[in-house]
Coordinates of C-alpha atoms and ligand atoms in Angstrom, one line a residue:
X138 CA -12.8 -3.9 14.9
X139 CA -15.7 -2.9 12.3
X140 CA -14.7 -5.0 8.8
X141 CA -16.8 -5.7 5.8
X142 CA -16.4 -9.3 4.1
X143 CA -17.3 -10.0 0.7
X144 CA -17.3 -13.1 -0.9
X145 CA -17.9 -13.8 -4.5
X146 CA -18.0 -16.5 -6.8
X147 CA -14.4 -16.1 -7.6
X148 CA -12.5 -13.9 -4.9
X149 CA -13.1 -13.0 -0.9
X150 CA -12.1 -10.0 0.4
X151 CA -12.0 -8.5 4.1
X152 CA -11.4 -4.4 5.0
X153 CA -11.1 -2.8 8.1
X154 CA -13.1 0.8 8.5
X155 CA -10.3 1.7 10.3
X156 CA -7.7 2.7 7.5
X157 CA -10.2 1.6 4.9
X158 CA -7.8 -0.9 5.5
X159 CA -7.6 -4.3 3.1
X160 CA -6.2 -7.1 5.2
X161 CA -7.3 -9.7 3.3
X162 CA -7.5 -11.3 -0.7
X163 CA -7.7 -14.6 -2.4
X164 CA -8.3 -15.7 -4.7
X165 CA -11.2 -19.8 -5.1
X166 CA -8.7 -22.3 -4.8
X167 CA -5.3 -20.4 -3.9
X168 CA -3.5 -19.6 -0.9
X169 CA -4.1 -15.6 0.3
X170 CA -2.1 -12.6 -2.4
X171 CA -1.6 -10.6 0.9
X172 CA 0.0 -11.2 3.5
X173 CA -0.9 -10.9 7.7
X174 CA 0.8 -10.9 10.6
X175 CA -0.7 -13.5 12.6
X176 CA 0.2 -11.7 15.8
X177 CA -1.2 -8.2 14.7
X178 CA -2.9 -5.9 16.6
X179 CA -6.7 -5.3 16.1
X180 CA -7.0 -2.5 17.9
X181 CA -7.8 1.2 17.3
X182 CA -5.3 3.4 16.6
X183 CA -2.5 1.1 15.5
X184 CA -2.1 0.0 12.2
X185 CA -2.9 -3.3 10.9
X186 CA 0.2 -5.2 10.1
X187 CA -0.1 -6.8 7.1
X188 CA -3.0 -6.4 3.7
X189 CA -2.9 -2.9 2.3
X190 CA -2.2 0.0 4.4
X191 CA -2.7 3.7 2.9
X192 CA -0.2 6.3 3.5
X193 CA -2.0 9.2 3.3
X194 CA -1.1 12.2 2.7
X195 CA 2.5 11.8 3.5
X196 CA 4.7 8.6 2.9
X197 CA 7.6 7.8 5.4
X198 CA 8.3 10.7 6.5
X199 CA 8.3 13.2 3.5
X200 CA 6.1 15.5 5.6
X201 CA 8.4 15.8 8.8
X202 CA 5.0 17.1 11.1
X203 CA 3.2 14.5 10.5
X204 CA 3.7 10.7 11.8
X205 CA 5.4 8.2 9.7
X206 CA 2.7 7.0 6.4
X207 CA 0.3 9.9 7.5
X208 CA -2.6 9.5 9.6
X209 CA -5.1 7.7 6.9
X210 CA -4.0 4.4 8.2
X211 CA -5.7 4.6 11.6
X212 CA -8.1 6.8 10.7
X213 CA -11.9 5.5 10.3
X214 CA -13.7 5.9 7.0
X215 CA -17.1 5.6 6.1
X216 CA -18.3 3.1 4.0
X217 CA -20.3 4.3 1.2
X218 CA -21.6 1.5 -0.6
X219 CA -21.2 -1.9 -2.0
X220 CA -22.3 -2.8 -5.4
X221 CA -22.2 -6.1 -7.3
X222 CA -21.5 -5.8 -10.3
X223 CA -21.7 -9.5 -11.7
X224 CA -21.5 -12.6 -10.0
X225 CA -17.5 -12.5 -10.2
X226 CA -17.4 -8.3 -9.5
X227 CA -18.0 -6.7 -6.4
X228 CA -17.2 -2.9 -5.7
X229 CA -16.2 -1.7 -1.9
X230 CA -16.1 2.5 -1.2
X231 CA -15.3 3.6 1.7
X232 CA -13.8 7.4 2.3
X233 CA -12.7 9.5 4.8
X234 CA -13.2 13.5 5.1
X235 CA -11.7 16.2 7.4
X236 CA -12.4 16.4 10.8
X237 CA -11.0 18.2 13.6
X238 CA -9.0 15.6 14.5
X239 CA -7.2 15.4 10.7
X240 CA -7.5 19.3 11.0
X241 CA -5.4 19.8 14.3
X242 CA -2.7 17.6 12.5
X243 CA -3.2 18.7 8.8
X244 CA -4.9 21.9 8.0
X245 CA -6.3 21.0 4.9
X246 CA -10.2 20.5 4.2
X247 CA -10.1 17.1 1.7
X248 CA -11.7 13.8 0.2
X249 CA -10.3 10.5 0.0
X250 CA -12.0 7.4 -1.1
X251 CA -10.8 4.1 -2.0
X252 CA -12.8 2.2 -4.4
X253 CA -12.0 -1.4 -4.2
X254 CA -13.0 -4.0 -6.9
X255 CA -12.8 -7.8 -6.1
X256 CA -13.0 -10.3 -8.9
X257 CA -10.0 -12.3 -10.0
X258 CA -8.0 -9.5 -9.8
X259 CA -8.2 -7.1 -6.7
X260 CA -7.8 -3.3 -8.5
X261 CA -7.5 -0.2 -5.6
X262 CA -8.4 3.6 -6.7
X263 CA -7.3 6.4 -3.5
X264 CA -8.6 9.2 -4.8
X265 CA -7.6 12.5 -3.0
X266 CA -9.8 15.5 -3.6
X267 CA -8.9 19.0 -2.3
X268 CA -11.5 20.6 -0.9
X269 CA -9.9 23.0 1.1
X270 CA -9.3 27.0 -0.7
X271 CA -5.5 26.4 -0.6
X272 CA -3.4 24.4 -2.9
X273 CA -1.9 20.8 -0.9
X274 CA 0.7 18.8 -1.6
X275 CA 0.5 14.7 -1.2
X276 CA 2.6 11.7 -1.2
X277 CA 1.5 8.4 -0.7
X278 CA 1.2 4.7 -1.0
X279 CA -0.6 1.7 -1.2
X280 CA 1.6 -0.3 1.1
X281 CA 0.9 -4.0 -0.2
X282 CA 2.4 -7.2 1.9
X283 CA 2.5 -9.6 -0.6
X284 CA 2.4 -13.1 1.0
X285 CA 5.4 -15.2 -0.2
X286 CA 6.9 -18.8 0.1
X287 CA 10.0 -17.9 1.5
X288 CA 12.2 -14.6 0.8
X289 CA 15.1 -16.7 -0.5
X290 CA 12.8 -17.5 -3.7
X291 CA 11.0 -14.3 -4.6
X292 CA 12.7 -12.1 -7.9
X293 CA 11.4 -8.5 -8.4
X294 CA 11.0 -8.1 -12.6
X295 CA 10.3 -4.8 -14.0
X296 CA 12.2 -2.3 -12.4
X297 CA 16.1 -3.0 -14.2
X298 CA 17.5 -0.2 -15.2
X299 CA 15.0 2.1 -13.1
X300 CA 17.3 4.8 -10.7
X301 CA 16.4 4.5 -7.0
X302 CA 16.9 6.2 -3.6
X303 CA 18.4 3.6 -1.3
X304 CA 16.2 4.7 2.1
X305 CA 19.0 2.6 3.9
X306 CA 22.4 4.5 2.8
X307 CA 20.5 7.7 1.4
X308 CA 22.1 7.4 -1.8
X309 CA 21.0 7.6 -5.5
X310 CA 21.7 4.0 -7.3
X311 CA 21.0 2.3 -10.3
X312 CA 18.7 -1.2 -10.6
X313 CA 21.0 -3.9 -12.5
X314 CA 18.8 -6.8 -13.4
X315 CA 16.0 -8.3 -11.1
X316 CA 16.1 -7.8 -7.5
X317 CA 16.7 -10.4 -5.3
X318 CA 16.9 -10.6 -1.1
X319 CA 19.8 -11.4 0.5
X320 CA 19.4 -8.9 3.6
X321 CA 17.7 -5.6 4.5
X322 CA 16.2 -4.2 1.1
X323 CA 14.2 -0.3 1.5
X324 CA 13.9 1.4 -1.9
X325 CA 11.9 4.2 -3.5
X326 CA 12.4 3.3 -7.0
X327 CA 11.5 6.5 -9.4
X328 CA 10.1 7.0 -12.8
X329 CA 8.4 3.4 -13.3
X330 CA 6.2 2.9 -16.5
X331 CA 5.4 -0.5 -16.4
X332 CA 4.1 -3.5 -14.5
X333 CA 5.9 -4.7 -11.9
X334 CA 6.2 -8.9 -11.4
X335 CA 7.0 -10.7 -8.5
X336 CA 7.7 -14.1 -9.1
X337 CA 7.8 -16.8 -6.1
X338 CA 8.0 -20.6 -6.0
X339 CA 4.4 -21.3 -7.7
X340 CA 3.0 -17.9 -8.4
X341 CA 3.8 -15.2 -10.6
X342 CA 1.4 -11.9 -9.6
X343 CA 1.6 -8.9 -11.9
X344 CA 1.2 -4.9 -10.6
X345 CA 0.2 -2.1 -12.7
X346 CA 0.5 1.3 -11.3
X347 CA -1.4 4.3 -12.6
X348 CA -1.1 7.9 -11.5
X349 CA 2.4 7.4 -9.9
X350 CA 5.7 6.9 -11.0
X351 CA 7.4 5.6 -8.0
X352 CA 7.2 2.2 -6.3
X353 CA 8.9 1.0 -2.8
X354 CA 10.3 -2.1 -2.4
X355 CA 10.9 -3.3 1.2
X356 CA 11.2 -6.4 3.6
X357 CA 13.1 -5.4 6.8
X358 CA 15.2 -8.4 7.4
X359 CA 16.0 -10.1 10.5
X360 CA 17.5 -7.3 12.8
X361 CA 14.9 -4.5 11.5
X362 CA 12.0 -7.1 11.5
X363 CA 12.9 -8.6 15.2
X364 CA 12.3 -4.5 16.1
X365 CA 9.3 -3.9 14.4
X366 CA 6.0 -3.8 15.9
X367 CA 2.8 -6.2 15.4
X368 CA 5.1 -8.7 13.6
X369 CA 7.2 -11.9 15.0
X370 CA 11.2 -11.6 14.1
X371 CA 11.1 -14.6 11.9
X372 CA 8.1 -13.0 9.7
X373 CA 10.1 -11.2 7.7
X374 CA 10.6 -14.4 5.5
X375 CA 6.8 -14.5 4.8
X376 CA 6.3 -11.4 2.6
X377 CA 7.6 -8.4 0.4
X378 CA 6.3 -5.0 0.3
X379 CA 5.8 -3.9 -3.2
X380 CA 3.8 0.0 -2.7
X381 CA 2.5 1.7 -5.7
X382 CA 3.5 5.2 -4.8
X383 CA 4.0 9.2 -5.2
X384 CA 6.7 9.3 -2.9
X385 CA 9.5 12.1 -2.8
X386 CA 10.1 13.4 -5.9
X387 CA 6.9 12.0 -7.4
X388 CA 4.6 14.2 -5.3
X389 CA 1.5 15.5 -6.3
X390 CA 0.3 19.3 -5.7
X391 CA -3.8 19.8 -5.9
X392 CA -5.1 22.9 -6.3
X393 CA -8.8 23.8 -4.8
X394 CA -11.4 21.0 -6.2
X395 CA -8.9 18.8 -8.0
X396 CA -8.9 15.5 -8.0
X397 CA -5.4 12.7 -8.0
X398 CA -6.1 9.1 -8.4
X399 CA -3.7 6.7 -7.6
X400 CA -4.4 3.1 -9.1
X401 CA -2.8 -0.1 -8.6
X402 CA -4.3 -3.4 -9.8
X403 CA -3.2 -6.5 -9.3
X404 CA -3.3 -9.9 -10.7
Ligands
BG6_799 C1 8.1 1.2 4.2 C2 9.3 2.0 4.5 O1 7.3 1.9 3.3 O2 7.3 1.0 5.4 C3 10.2 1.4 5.6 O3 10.1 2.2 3.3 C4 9.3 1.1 6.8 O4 11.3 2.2 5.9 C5 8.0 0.4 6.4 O5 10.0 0.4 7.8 C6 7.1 0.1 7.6 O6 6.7 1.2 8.2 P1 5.8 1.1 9.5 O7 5.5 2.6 9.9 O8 4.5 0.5 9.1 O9 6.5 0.3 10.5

């Protein structure tokens, strides 16, 4: 698989063309941010498992015709340039157009590019740009696997009192204090204005979302993640999904040559 590797004084990086997919961050001197399944497939047309996926231009299943986190996933971009800024700063685009392919599945004429800085922190712009005549309507994600000790000792901050759709009962709920995992946790939590922090054993690791208001929270436990593809049953222990989203309610509608970023950085 095609991948581009940077490596700077302070941070390496490594993203697959296919999915203008991140699969790897860290940081001199720490263990990896990200998390990867070490018995992923590398192979065209499946998703990494693991690193940053995009789900582009639907999340889940919010567009019914189109396959589970859209199609930008396993999709190849184009990489457009690298740039160093300083010694500690390094800028990755890549970006992906229509095709026929995207157009037989998605009838819309589009831009998306992911600008990726590496330095200390590791900051992600997906910018969509509607180049099609027609108005379009987007949801989305950056799907982060944040690498963690163990399950048992990671704490969500950030999100009490924040309303979420449980994706496992279908229900509206309420966040009461920090969230914790004790078994199968999928949520599309909705009108978030700050950082989120995920706290571990020995690492605290801060996410600022901008241009969305919804985040997912997600680690499959043991009887979803011994079903799940790309990923050993016990793996679930080694990470949390934390997505910086526009997912259900938080969509976004572009008309003709408008432009939606959505940011997250992290650090
Ligand atoms: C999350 C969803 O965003 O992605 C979960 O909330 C889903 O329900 C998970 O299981 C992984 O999806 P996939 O398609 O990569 O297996």
């Amino acid at each position: 698989m095609e991948i581009i590797e940077i490596n700077n004084a302070v941070a390496s990086v490594k993203i697959a063309l296919q999915g203008a997919h991140i699969f790897h961050y860290q940081r001199k001197g720490e263990e990896p941010l990200l998390w990867l399944s070490d018995t992923s497939d590398f192979e065209y047309g499946k998703a990494i498992r693991g690193g940053v996926p995009i789900c582009w231009p639907s999340f889940g299943m919010n567009n019914p015709e189109l396959p589970q986190h859209g199609f930008a996933r396993t999709a190849k971009f184009v990489h457009v340039e690298t740039k160093e800024i300083d010694e500690s700063t390094t800028e990755v685009t890549l970006k992906l157009t229509h095709s026929k392919e995207t157009l037989l599945i998605w009838a819309y004429q589009f831009d998306l590019e992911l600008k990726v800085s590496i330095s200390d922190t590791l900051t992600m712009e997906l910018k969509t740009t509607n180049k099609d005549s027609r108005s379009f309507t987007i949801t989305q994600a950056l799907h982060t696997y944040f690498s963690v000790s163990d399950i048992l000792h990671v704490e969500i901050k950030g999100l009490d009192k924040k309303p979420y759709l449980d994706a496992l009962t279908n229900k509206q709920c309420l966040q009461n204090g920090d969230i914790v995992f004790r078994n199968e946790v999928d949520r599309v939590y909705q009108e978030v204005d700050s950082e989120i922090v995920l706290k571990d054993k020995n690492r605290t690791v801060n996410i600022k979302n901008e241009g969305s208001s919804s985040a997912v929270v997600w680690n499959p436990w043991i009887e979803k993640g011994s079903r799940m593809s790309g990923m050993k049953a016990d793996a679930y222990k080694q990470f949390v999904c934390i997505e910086s989203a526009n997912a259900f309610e938080d969509f976004v509608v572009l008309e003709p040559n408008e432009s939606h970023t959505l940011k997250a950085t992290i650090y």
